Tab-separated table of C-alpha atoms in Angstrom:
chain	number	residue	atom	x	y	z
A	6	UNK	CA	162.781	27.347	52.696
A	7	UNK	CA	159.371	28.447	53.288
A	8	UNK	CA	157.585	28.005	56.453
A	9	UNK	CA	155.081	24.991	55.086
A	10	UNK	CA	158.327	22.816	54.197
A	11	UNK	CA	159.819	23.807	57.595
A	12	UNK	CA	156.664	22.267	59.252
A	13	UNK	CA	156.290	19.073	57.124
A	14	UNK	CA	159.760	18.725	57.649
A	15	UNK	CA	159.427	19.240	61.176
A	16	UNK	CA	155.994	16.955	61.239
A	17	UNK	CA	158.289	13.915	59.450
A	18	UNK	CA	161.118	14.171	62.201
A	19	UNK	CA	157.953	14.018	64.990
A	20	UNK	CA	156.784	10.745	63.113
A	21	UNK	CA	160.603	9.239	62.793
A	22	UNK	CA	160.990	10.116	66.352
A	23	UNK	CA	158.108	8.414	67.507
A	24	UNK	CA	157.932	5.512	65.324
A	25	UNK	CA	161.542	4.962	66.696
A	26	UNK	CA	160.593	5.473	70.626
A	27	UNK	CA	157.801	2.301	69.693
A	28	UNK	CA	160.359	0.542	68.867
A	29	UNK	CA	162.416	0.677	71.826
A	30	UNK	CA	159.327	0.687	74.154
A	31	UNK	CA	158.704	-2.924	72.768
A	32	UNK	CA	162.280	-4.084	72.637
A	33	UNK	CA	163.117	-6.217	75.813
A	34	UNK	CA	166.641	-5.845	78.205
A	35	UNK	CA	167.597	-8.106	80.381
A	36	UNK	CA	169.360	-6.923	83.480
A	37	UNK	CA	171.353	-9.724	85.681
A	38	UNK	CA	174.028	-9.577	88.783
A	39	UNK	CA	175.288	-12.410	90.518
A	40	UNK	CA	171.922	-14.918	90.572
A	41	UNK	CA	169.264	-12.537	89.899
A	42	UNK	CA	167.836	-11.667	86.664
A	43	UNK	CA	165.490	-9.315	85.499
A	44	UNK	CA	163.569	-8.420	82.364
A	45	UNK	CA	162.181	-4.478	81.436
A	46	UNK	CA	160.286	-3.373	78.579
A	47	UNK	CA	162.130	-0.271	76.474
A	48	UNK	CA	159.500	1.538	79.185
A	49	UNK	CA	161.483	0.990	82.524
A	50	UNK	CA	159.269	-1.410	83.429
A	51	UNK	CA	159.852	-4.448	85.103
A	52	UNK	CA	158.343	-7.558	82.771
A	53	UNK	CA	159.935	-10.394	84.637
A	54	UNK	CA	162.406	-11.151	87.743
A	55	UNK	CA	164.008	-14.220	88.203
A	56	UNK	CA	165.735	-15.917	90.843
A	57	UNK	CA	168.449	-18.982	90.814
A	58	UNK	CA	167.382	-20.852	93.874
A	59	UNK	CA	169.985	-22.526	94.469
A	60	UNK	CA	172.079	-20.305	95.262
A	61	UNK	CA	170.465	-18.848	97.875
A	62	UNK	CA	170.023	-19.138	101.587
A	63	UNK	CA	168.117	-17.495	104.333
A	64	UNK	CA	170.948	-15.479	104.920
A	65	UNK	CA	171.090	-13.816	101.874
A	66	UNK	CA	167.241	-12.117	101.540
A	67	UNK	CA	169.094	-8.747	102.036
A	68	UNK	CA	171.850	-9.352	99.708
A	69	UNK	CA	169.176	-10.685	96.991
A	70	UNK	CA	167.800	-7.145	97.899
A	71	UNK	CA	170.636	-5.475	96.796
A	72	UNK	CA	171.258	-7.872	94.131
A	73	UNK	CA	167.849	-7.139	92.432
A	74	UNK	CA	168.498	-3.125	92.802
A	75	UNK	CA	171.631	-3.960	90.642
A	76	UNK	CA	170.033	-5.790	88.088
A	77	UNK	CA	167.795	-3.542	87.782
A	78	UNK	CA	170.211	-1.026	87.225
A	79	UNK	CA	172.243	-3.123	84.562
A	80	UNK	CA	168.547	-3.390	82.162
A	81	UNK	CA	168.157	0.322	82.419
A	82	UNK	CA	171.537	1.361	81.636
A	83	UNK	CA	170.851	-0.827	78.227
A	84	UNK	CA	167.670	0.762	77.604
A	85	UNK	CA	169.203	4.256	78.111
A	86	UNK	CA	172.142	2.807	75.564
A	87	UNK	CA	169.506	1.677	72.997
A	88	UNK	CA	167.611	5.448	73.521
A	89	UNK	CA	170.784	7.203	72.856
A	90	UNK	CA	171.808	4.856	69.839
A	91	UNK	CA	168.829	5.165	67.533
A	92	UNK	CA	167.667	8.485	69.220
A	93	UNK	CA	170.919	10.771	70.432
A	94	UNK	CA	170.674	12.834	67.090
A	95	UNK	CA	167.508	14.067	68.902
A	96	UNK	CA	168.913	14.653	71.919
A	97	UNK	CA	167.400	18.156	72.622
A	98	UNK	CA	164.019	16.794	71.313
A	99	UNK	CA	163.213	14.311	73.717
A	100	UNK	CA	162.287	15.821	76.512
A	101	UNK	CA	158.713	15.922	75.457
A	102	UNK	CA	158.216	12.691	74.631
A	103	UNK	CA	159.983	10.645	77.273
């Protein structure tokens, strides 16, 4: 292989890479414990957070604390699943780009 074909080769994985990060970055994941639910974009960020109501008293504003942290948790964890199944055979190339 010559060094040009290395590059474009190298310049085609960049593209695949990133064409595949836009994906996940507009992909939604819903994240829910107990009666909280919330929504992040393939970005980490938060897009929605919803509460059931009805289910809750003034007694449990520190447990809906910990309840949101959780949720929270359970959306990333699926966005760090999606990352790793159309990304992981790029594993050592992310860094940059993330």
């Amino acid at each position: 292989m010559n060094m040009q074909s290395i590059m474009q080769q190298a310049q085609r994985m960049q593209r695949d890479l990133q064409k595949k990060k836009d994906e996940i970055s507009a992909q939604l994941f819903p994240g829910k414990y107990e009666f909280v639910e919330v929504t992040l974009n393939g970005k980490k960020e938060m897009v929605s957070c919803k509460i059931d109501k009805e289910e809750l008293s003034k007694e449990d504003i520190e447990m809906l604390e910990d309840f949101i942290v959780m949720a929270m948790k359970d959306s990333i964890q699926k966005i760090e699943k999606e990352y790793e199944a159309k990304l992981g055979q790029y594993a050592g190339m992310l860094d940059g780009l993330m």
